[in-house]
Each structure stands twice: as structure tokens, then as C-alpha cells.
Coordinates of C-alpha atoms in Angstrom, one line a residue:
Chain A
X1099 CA 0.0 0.0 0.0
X1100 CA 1.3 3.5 -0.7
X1101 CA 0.8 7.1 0.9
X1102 CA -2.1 7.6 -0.7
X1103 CA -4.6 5.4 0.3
X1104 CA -3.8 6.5 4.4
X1105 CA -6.2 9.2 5.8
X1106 CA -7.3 8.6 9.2
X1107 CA -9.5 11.8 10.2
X1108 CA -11.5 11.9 6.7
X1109 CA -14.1 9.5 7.4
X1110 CA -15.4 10.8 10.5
X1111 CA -17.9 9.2 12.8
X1112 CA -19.4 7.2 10.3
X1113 CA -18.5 3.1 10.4
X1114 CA -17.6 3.1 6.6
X1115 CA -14.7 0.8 5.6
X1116 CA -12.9 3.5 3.4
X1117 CA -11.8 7.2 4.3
X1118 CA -12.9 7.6 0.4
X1119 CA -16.4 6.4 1.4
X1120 CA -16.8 8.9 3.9
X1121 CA -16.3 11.5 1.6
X1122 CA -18.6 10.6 -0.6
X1123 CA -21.0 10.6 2.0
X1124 CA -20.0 14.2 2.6
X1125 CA -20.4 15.4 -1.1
X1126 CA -23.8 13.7 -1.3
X1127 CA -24.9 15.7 1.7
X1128 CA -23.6 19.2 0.2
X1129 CA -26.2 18.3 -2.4
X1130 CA -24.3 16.8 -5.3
X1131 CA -26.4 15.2 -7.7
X1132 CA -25.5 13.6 -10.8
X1133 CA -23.1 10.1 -9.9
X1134 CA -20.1 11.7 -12.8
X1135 CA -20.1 14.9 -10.7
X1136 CA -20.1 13.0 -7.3
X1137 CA -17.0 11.3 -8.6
X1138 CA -15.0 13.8 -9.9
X1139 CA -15.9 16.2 -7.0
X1140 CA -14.5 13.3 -4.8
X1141 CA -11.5 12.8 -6.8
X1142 CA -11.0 16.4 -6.5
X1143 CA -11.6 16.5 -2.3
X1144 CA -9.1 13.6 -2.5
X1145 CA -6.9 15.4 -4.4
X1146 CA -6.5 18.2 -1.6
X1147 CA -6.5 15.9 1.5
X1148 CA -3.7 14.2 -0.1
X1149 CA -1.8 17.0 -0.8
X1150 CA -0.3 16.9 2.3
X1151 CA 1.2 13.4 2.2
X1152 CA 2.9 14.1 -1.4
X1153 CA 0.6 12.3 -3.5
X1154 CA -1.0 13.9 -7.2
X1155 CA -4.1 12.4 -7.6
X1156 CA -5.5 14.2 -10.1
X1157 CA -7.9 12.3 -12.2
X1158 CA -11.5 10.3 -11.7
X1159 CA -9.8 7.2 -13.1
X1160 CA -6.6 7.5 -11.1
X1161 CA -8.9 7.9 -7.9
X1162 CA -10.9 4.9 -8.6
X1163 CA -7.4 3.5 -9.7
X1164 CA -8.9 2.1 -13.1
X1165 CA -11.7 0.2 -11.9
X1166 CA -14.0 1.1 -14.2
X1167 CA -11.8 2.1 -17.3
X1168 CA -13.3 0.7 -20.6
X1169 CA -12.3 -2.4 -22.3
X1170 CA -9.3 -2.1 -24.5
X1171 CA -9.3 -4.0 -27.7
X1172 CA -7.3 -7.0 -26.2
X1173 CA -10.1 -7.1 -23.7
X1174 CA -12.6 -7.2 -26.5
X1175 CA -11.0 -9.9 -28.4
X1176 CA -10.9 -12.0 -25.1
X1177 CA -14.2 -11.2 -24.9
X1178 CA -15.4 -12.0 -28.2
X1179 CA -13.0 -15.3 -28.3
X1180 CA -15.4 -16.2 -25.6
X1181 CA -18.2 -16.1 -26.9
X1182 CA -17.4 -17.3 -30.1
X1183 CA -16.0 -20.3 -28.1
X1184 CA -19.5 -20.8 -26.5
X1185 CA -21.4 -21.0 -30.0
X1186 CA -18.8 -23.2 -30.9
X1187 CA -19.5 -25.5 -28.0
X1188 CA -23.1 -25.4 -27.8
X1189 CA -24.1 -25.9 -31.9
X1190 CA -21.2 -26.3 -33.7
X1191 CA -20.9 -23.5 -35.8
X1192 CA -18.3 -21.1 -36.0
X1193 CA -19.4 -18.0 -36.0
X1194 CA -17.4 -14.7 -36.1
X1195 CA -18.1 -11.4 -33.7
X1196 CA -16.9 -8.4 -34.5
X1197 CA -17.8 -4.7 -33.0
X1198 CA -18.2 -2.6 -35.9
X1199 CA -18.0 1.4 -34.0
X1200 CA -20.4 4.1 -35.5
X1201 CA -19.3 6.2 -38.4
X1202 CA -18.4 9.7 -37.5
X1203 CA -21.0 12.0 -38.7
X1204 CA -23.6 9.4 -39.8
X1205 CA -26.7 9.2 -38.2
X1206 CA -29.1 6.8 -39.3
X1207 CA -32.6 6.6 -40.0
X1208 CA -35.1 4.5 -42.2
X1209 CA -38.2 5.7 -44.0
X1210 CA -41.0 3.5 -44.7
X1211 CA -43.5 4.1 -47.7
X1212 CA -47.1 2.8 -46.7
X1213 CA -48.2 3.3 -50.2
X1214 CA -46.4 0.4 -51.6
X1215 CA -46.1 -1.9 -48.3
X1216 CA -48.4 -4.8 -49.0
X1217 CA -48.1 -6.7 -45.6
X1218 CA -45.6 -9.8 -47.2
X1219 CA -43.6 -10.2 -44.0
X1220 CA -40.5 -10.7 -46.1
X1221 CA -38.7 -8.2 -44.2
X1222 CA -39.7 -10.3 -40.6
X1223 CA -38.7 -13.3 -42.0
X1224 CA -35.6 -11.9 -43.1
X1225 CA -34.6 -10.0 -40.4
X1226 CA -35.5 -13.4 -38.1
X1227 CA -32.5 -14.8 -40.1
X1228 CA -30.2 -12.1 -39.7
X1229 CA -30.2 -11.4 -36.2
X1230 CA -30.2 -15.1 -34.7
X1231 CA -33.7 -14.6 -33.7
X1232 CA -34.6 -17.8 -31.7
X1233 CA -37.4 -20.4 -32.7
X1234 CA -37.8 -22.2 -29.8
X1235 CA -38.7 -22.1 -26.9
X1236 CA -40.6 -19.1 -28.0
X1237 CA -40.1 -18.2 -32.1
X1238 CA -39.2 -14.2 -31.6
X1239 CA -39.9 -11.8 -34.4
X1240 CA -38.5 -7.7 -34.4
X1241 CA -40.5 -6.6 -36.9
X1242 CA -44.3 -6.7 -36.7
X1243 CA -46.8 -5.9 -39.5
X1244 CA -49.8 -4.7 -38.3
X1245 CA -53.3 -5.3 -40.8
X1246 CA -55.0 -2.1 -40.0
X1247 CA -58.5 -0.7 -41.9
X1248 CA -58.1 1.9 -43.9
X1249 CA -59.0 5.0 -42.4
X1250 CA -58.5 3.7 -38.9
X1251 CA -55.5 4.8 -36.7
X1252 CA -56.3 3.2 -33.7
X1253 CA -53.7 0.5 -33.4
X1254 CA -55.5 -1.3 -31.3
X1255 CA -57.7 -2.3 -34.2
X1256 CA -55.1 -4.0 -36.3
X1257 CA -54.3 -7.5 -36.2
X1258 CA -50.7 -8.8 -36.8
X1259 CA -51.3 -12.2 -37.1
X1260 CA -53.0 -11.9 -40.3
X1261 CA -53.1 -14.9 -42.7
X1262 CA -53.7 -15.4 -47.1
X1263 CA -53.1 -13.2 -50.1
X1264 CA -51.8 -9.5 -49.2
X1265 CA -53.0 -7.0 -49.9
X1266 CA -56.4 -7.1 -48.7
X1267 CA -58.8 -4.7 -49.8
X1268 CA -59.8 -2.4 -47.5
X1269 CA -56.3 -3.0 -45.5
X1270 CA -53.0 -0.6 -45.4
X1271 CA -50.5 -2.6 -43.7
X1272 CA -47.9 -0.7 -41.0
X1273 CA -45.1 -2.5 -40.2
X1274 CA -43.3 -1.7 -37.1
X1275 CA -40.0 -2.4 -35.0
X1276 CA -37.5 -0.3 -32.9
X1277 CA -37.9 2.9 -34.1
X1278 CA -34.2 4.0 -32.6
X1279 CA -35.6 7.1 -30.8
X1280 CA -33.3 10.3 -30.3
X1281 CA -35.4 10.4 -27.1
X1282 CA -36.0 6.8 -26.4
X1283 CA -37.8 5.9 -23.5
X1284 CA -36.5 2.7 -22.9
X1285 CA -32.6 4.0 -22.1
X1286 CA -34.0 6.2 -19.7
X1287 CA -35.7 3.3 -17.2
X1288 CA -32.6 0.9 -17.6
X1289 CA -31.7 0.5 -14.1
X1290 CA -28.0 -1.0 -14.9
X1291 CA -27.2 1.2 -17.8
X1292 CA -27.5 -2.1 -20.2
X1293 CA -29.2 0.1 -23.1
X1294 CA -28.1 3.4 -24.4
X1295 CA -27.7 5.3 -27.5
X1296 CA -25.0 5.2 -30.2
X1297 CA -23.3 8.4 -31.5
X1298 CA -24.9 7.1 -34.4
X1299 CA -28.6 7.1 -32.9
X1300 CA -28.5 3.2 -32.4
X1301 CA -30.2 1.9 -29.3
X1302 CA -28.5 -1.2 -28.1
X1303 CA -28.6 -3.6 -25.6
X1304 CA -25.7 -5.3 -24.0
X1305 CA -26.9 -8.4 -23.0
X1306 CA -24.0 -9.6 -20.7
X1307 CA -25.2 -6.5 -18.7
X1308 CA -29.0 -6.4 -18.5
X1309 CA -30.5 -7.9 -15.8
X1310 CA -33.4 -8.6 -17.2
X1311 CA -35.8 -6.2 -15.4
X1312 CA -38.2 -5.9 -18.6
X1313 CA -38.4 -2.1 -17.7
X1314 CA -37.5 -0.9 -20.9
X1315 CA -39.7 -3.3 -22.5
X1316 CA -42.5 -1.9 -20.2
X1317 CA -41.5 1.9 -21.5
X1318 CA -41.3 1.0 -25.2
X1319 CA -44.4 2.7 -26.9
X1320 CA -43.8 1.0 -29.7
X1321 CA -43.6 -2.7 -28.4
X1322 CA -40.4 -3.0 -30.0
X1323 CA -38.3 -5.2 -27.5
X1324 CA -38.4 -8.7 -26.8
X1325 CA -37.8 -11.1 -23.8
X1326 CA -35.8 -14.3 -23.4
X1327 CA -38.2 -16.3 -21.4
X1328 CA -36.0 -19.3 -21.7
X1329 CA -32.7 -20.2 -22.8
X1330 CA -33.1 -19.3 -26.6
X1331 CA -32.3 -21.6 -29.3
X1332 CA -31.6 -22.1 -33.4
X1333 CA -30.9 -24.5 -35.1
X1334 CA -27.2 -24.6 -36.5
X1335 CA -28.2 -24.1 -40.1
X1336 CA -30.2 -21.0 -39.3
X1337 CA -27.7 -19.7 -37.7
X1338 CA -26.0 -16.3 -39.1
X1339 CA -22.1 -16.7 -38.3
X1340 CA -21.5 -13.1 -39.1
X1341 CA -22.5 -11.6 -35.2
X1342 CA -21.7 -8.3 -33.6
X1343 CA -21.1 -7.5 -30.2
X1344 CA -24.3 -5.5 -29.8
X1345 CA -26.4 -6.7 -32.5
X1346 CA -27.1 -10.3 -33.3
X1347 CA -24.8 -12.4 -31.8
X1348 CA -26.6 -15.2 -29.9
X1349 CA -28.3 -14.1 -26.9
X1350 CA -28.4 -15.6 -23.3
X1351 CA -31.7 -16.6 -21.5
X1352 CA -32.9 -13.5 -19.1
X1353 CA -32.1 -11.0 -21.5
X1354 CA -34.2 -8.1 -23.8
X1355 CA -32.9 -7.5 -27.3
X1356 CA -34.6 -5.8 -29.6
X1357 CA -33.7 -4.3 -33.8
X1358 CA -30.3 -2.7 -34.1
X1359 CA -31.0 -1.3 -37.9
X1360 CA -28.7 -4.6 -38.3
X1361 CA -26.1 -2.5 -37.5
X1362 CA -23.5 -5.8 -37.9
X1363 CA -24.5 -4.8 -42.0
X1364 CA -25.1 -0.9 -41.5
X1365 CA -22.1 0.3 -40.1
X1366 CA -19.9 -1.4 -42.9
X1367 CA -22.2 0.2 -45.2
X1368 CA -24.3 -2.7 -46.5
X1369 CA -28.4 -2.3 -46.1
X1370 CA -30.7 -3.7 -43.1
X1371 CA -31.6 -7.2 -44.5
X1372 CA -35.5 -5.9 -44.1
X1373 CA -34.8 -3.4 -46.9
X1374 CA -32.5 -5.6 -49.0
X1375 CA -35.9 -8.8 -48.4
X1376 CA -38.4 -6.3 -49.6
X1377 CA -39.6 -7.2 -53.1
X1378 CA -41.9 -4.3 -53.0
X1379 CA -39.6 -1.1 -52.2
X1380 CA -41.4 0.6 -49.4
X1381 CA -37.8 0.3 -47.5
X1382 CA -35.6 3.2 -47.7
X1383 CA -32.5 3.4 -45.1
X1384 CA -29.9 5.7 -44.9
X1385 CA -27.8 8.8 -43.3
X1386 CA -30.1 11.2 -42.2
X1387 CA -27.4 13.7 -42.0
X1388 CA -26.5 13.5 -45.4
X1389 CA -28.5 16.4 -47.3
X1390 CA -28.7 14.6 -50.6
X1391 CA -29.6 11.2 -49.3
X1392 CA -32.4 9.6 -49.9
X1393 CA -34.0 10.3 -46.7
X1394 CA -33.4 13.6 -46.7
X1395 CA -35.2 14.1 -50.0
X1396 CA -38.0 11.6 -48.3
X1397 CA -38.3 14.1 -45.5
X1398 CA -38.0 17.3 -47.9
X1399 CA -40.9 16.2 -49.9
X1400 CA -43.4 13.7 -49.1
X1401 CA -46.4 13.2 -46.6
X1402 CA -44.3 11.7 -43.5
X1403 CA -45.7 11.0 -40.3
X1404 CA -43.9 9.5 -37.2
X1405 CA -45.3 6.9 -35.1
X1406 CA -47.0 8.4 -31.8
X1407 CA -45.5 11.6 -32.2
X1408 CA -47.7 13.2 -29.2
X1409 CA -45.1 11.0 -26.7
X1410 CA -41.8 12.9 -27.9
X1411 CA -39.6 10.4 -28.5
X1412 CA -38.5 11.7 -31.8
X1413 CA -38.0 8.4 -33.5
X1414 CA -35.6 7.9 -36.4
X1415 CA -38.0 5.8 -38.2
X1416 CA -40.5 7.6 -40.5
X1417 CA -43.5 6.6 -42.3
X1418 CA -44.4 7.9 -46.2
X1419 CA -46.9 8.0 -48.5
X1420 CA -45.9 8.5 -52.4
Chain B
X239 CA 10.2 19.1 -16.3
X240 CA 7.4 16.8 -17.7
X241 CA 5.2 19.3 -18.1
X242 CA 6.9 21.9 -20.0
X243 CA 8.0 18.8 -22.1
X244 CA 4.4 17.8 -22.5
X245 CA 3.2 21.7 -23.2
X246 CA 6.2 21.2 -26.2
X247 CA 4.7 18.0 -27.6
X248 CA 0.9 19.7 -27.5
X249 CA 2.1 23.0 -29.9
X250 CA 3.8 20.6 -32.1
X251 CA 0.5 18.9 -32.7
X252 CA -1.7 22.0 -32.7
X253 CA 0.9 23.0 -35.6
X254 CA 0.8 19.7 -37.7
X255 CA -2.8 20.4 -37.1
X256 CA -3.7 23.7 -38.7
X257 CA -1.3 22.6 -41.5
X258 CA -3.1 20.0 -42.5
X259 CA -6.5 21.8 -42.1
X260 CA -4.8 24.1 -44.6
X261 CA -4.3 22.2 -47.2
X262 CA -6.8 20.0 -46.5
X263 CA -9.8 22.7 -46.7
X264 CA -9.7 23.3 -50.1
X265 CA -11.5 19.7 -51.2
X266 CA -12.2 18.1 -48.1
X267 CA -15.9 18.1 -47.6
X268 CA -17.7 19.6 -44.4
X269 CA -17.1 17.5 -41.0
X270 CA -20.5 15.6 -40.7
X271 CA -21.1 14.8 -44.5
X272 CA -19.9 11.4 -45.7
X273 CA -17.1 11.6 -47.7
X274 CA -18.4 9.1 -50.2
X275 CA -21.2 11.3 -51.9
X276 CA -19.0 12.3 -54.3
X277 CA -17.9 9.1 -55.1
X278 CA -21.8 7.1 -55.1
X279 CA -21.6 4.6 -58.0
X280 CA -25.1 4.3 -59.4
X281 CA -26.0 1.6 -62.0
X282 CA -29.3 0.7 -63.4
X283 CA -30.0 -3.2 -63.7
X284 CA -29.8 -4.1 -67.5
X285 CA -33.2 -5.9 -68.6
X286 CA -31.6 -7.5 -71.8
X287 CA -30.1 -10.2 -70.3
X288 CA -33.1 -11.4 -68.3
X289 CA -35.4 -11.5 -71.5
X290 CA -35.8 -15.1 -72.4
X291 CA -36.5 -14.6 -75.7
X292 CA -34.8 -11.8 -76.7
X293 CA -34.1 -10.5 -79.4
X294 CA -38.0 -10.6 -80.3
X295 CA -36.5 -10.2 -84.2
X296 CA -35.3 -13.9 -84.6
X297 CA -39.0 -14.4 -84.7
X298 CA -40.6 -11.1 -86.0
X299 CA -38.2 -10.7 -89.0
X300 CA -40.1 -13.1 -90.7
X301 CA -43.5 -12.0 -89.8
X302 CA -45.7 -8.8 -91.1
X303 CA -46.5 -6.6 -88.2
X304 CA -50.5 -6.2 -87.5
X305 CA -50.8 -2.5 -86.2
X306 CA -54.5 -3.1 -85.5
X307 CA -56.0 -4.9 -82.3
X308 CA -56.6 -8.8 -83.2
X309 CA -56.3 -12.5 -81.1
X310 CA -52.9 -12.9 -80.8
X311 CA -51.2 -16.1 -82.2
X312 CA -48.5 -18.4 -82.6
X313 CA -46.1 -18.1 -79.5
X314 CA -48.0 -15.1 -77.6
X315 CA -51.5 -17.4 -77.9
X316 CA -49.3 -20.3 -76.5
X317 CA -47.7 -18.3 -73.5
X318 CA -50.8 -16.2 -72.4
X319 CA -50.3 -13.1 -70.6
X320 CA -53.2 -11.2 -69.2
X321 CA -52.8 -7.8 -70.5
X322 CA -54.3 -5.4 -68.5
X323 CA -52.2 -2.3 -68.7
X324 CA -54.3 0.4 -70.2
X325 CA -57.5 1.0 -71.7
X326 CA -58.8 -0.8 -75.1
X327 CA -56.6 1.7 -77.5
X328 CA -53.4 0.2 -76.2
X329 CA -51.6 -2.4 -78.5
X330 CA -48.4 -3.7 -78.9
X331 CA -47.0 -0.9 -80.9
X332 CA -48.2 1.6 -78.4
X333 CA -44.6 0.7 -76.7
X334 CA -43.0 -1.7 -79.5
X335 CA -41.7 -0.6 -82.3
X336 CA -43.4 -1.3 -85.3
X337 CA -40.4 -0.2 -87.0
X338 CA -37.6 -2.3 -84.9
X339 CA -38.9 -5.3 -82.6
X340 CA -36.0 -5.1 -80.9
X341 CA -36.9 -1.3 -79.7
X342 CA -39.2 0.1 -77.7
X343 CA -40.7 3.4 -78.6
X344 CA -42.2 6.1 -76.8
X345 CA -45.3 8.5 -77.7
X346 CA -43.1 11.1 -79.7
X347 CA -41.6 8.3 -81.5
X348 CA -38.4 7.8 -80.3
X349 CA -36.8 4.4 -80.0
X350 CA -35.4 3.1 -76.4
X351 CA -33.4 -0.3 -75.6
X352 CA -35.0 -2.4 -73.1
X353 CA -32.6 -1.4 -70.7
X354 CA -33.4 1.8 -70.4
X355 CA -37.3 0.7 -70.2
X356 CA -38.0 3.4 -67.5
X357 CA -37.4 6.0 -70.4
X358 CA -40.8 4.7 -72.0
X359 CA -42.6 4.1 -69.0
X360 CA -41.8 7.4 -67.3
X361 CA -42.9 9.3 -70.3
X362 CA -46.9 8.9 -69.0
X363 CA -46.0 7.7 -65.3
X364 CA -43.6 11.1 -65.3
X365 CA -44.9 11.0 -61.2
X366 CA -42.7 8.8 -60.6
X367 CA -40.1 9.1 -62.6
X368 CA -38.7 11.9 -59.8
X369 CA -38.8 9.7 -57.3
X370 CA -37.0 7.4 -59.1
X371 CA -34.5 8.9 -60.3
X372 CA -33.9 10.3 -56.5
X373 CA -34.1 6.9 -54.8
X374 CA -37.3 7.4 -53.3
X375 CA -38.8 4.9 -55.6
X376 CA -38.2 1.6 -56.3
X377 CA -35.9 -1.2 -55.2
X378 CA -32.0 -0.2 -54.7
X379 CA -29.7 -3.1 -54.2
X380 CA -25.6 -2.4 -52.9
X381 CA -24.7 -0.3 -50.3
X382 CA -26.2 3.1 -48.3
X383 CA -23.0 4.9 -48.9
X384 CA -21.4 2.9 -51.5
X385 CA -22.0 1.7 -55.0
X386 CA -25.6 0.5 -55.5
X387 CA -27.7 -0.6 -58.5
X388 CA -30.8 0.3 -58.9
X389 CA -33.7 -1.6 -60.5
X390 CA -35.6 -0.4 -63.5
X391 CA -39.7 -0.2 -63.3
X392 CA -40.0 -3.7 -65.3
X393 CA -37.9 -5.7 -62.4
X394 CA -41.4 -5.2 -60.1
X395 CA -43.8 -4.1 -62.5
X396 CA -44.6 -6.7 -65.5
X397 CA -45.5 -4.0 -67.9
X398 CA -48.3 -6.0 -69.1
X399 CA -50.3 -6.0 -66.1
X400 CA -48.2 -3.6 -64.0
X401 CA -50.0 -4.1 -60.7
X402 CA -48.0 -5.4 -58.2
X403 CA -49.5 -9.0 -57.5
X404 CA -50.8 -9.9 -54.5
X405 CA -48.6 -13.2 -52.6
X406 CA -48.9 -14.8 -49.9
X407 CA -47.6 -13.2 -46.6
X408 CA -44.8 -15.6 -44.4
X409 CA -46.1 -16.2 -41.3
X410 CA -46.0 -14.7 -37.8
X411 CA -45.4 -16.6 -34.8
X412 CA -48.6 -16.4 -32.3
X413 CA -46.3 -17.2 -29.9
X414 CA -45.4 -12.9 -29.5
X415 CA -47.9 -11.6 -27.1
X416 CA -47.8 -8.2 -27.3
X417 CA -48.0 -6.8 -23.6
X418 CA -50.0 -3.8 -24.8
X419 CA -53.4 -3.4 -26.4
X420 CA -51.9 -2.3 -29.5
X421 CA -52.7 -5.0 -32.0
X422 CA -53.8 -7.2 -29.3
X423 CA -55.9 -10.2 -30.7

């Protein structure tokens, strides 16, 4: 043990097993709020105490003395060894995970045109086989496609279970899955910090840290996340051995997951594999900060409407007409 | 001793920097806009090769043309397609050439390869010929920021009966209960 970790008189009265602790204590009665602030306000108090006995301590991660720094790559391939060592165990199939990071500047967004949508359910199915989506013991779908009567907009009317020839008369068809909110509800009741948003306006889950709670589930307006009730399963030919980290590499039992945009395709520039399985079109994906994309022109110049817009979660998934 | 040493190291970079920016701003685009725009490959899907029995000529050079409406014959009466594209004044020639089987041809006469088949259709359906040609319309195959083809109206639209057909939908699970009323069955 060095200097630094010796200060008798800082903890006080209080029975706490660290001088640190007690200090903590102290900021949170000043009224500190916010858990970054705490910490660097304590780093900072230590800082000054330990002035005295010679020490520098001068940054939040020296204080905490790197307990919670991030990963570094070698960590990640560890990791990612891991769990590619776990597929490999439990079906057989090499698989490969990767982390692909956000491109700078992109933010992505998807426009859907209900005009042309005719309710196929190509895009489920495909997406079902892009993501590892699990048939058993509960078959697990992202996408739904809601049947819903013209002229109606009460959701609760629709039926996604619909069966025989699309499109119905009478019928527009609304398909729906995460809709990657800039305010997304979900992040916000994640007691564990297991769900958060990209740079690239993403939501993701990692499911090594959710606990399971279903919160975010519960907050989801858009019923857009799922639930491993059981240990989920798929069988070795269905399974898609290119996997990312935070997208569809094969989940755990306990765990919500939920549509990424594919982002194991979209952030090496390919298309969702909903877009690329719709024979019809209606799919348009791209960089919403791009002022000649597609999207952009989308936005500029057709009849779009978001999805419960009156709940402000500002999603980044639009619907068209043209 | 460290520090002054690190203060040193800091205006070195901060001078590599701006030298860079300055010769970098004169065709480097904006921070935020992908650098790829100017470099998006578009390429329309050519139609020729898919045509079975192209080129219609190996058949129709010896044969005299019919400009008017009549029961069709031969190969067309074998392999029957409903035709269903326009009213009762549309006939082959209205998009074939009378002139050149191998052609198209639009209302102001002008020829057009099959390739370029959205040339003939877009001169009635001009709506959509703006979305098209944007991306907004129709299927795009390739990459979001890379090269990408796109596919021409006949790839969806069978420009005999252009409505897209109705198919049968996969199926959905009933084993996702929705927790919310919405779509609730």
C-alpha cells in the first residue's frame, strides 16, 4: 500500500470501511447530484487531502485506480474469443463477432413508404434470419406488420397475425420495429445502464449486462423489444455466423434484445436485410445527416408522419406515403 | 520538467494540425457529410439479359406486323399473358416498335433499348419518374453509402399488367404476445 490510500480523520464518525467512502458521504450531503459529478468532485476533495502526504491524484480514473476504465481492444477480443467459443460449444458452428463502431457524422434513419407496403412479411422473416432470432422455446420476431382498416388509426384495431393473399382490400399494412428514438424511453428506465444510444442514434442492448428487469420493455411505446423467457435456441443451419457484439450475436436466457438497424450490416455500409428482403420497395435506409440522401429528399418532400409523435420520442424511423 | 516537455509536444501537434486543415480545406468536404457522396456509384440493372427470348426479331423478321388490335397467335397465344395495362386503344406498338422489334418506342416516336425501359414508361407515369431517379422509388440493391444498382420499373412491374401482385404473406409466430393493447388479438 502506498501514501495515498492513508487518511485517518476523513471518514469521521461514520463506520464506513474507506476514508474515500466517507467522503462521498459528505459530497452527497452538500447536495451533489448527478453520480459523474459525485466522482469527480471526490476525486478532487481527495486530491486536496492528499496533498499533504505528497501524493498527485488528479484524475477520476486514477482515484478509482482504473476500476471502471473501458475495455481495450485486447479485452474485446478476449471477450469476443469467448463467446465465439460458446457457439462453438453449444451448436457447432463457427461464427465470427466483430464490434463494428459508428461512423463519424452518420446518423441513421429509415423511411418506410405505406403506399407500396403490402403486408408480405419478407422483411420479418428476413430479419428473423439475420439477427439469430430464436425459434424455440418461444419463435421471436422484431418486426411486426400490423393489418390495420383503412382510415382507422387506432392501433389497437389491427391485427398482426393476419393470414392469405396480401394486400387485402380495405387494408394498409404498417409494419413496425424499434424505431431507434433520439429520445428513447426505454434508455431512460434501464436501471443498470445495459441500453443506451449510439453516436450514431442506435439503441442497443448489452446483453452480458442487462439484468433482465423488462423495464425498458414496459416503457417502449412501440412494443419493439423482446424477452428471453427461456434459454433461446436455433438450429445450426439457421444460424448467421457473421454476429456483432451488440447486435445479433446469440443471446443468453434473461435477456431483452430488440432491432439494431442490423447495425453488424449498417455500419460497414451494407443495407438492413429488411430493406434488402423487400420485393416491393417501401424500404428506404440511410444517413439522415446527409443532405442529398435519400431520406433527406424523403423528408423534404413527401407526406411523413412518425409513429405516436404526441409521446416525444422523436423516433428515427419515418412513415411515407408516395 | 514533464510538463513543459508535454506543453512542447501539444504545440507541435496543434501546428501539424492547422497545416493540414490548410491544405486540407480546399476539397475536403464539411465535417459531418460522408465523404463518399461524391464518389456514389449508381448503376441501373440491365433488362436485356433477363429476356428469355430476346431478341424478339429472330421471330418477328419473318412475320408482317399487325398494327391493328386482333387475337394474338402463334407463340403469344401459346404463353398467355393477361394484359391489363391500359385502356382498349393500347396495342403492342403503343410501346414496341413497329419499325424495330428489338426497340421500344415512346409516344413522340423515339426508339429506347430495353434497358433503359423506365425511359418509356416514365414518359406517361412522369410522377414517378422523380422519385425514381432520386431513390425514393423503387428497389435499390448495394450499399447506403457505397456503390448500388438500382432496378428499372419492369424488375417489379410486369409491364403487361403492371400491378403489383398480391402473394402470400410468411407467417407470424402467435407465440409474440404483445403486452399492450396495441394489435392485441
Amino acid at each position: 500500500m502506498n501514501g495515498c490510500h492513508t487518511e485517518p480523520e476523513a471518514a469521521g464518525a461514520l463506520p464506513l470501511p474507506d476514508a474515500r467512502a466517507g467522503q462521498l458521504v459528505e459530497l452527497r450531503r452538500k447536495g451533489e447530484t448527478s453520480r459523474r459529478d459525485l466522482l469527480a468532485g471526490a476525486a478532487a476533495a481527495a486530491a486536496t487531502a492528499t496533498a499533504a502526504a505528497g501524493c498527485d491524484i488528479t484524475s477520476v480514473d486514477q482515484f478509482l485506480q482504473k476500476h471502471y476504465s473501458e475495455l481495450t481492444d485486447e479485452d474485446k477480443k478476449q471477450i469476443f474469443a469467448r463467446l465465439e467459443a460458446q457457439v462453438k460449444e453449444r451448436s457447432g458452428v463457427t461464427v465470427k463477432i466483430s464490434d463494428p463502431q459508428p461512423i463519424e457524422g452518420v446518423t441513421f434513419g429509415y423511411a418506410l413508404n405505406l403506399s407500396i407496403c403490402n403486408g408480405n412479411r419478407r422483411c420479418v422473416e428476413a430479419c428473423a434470419r439475420e439477427n439469430n432470432l430464436p425459434n424455440h422455446p418461444e419463435e421471436m420476431r422484431y418486426i411486426r406488420v400490423l393489418e390495420v382498416p383503412n382510415g382507422a388509426f387506432e392501433l389497437e384495431k389491427s391485427d398482426p397475425y393476419f393470414e392469405g393473399e396480401v394486400p387485402k382490400s380495405g387494408k394498409y399494412y404498417l409494419p413496425v420495429q424499434c424505431h431507434q428514438c433520439a429520445n428513447p424511453p426505454c434508455v431512460r428506465q434501464c436501471p443498470c445502464e445495459a441500453t443506451w444510444k449510439e453516436p450514431d442514434g442506435l439503441i442497443v442492448v448489452d446483453y452480458d449486462w442487462c439484468i433482465g428487469c423488462r423495464y425498458c420493455q414496459a416503457a417502449c411505446p412501440y412494443h419493439a423489444r423482446r424477452f428471453n423467457y427461456g434459454a433461446p435456441t436455433i438450429e445450426p443451419d439457421r444460424i448467421n455466423p457473421n454476429q456483432a457484439y451488440l447486435s445479433n450475436r446469440i443471446r443468453p436466457v434473461g435477456v431483452i434484445e430488440k432491432c439494431t438497424f442490423c447495425l453488424q450490416r449498417t455500419r460497414v455500409g451494407r443495407f438492413p436485410a429488411c430493406l434488402e428482403a423487400c420485393p416491393t420497395g417501401a424500404r428506404k435506409f440511410g444517413d439522415l445527416n446527409d443532405p442529398n440522401g435519400e431520406l433527406r429528399k424523403i423528408l423534404a418532400t413527401k407526406r411523413v408522419y412518425v409513429l405516436k409523435e404526441d409521446l416525444g420520442t422523436i423516433p428515427h424511423f419515418f412513415y411515407f406515403f408516395a | 520538467m514533464s510538463h513543459l516537455r508535454s506543453l512542447d509536444w501539444r504545440r507541435g501537434a496543434i501546428a501539424l494540425a492547422a497545416a493540414g486543415l490548410a491544405t486540407s480545406c480546399t476539397w475536403e468536404p464539411r465535417r459531418g457529410e460522408p465523404a463518399e457522396e461524391k464518389e456514389l456509384v449508381v448503376t441501373i440493372e440491365p433488362r436485356i439479359p433477363l429476356l428469355a427470348t430476346y431478341p424478339c426479331s429472330s421471330c418477328h423478321a419473318t412475320r408482317t406486323p399487325q398494327p391493328e388490335r386482333h387475337p394474338l397467335k402463334e407463340f403469344h397465344a401459346v404463353r398467355t399473358f393477361d394484359f391489363s395495362h391500359g385502356d382498349d386503344t393500347f396495342w403492342c406498338y403503343q410501346c414496341h416498335s413497329i419499325r424495330n422489334l428489338d426497340q421500344l418506342v415512346t409516344a413522340t416516336g423515339a426508339l429506347v433499348s430495353f434497358d433503359e425501359a423506365q425511359k418509356l414508361c416514365t414518359s406517361c407515369h412522369g410522377d414517378k419518374l422523380d422519385d425514381w431517379k432520386r431513390g425514393m422509388h423503387g428497389l435499390i440493391v448495394g450499399e447506403w453509402n457505397g456503390p448500388r444498382t438500382k432496378l428499372s420499373c419492369p424488375a417489379c412491374h410486369n409491364p403487361h399488367h403492371p400491378r403489383y401482385p398480391t402473394i402470400e404473406p410468411e407467417k407470424m409466430p402467435e407465440t409474440i404476445k404483445p403486452m399492450t393493447p396495441f394489435g392485441a388479438k
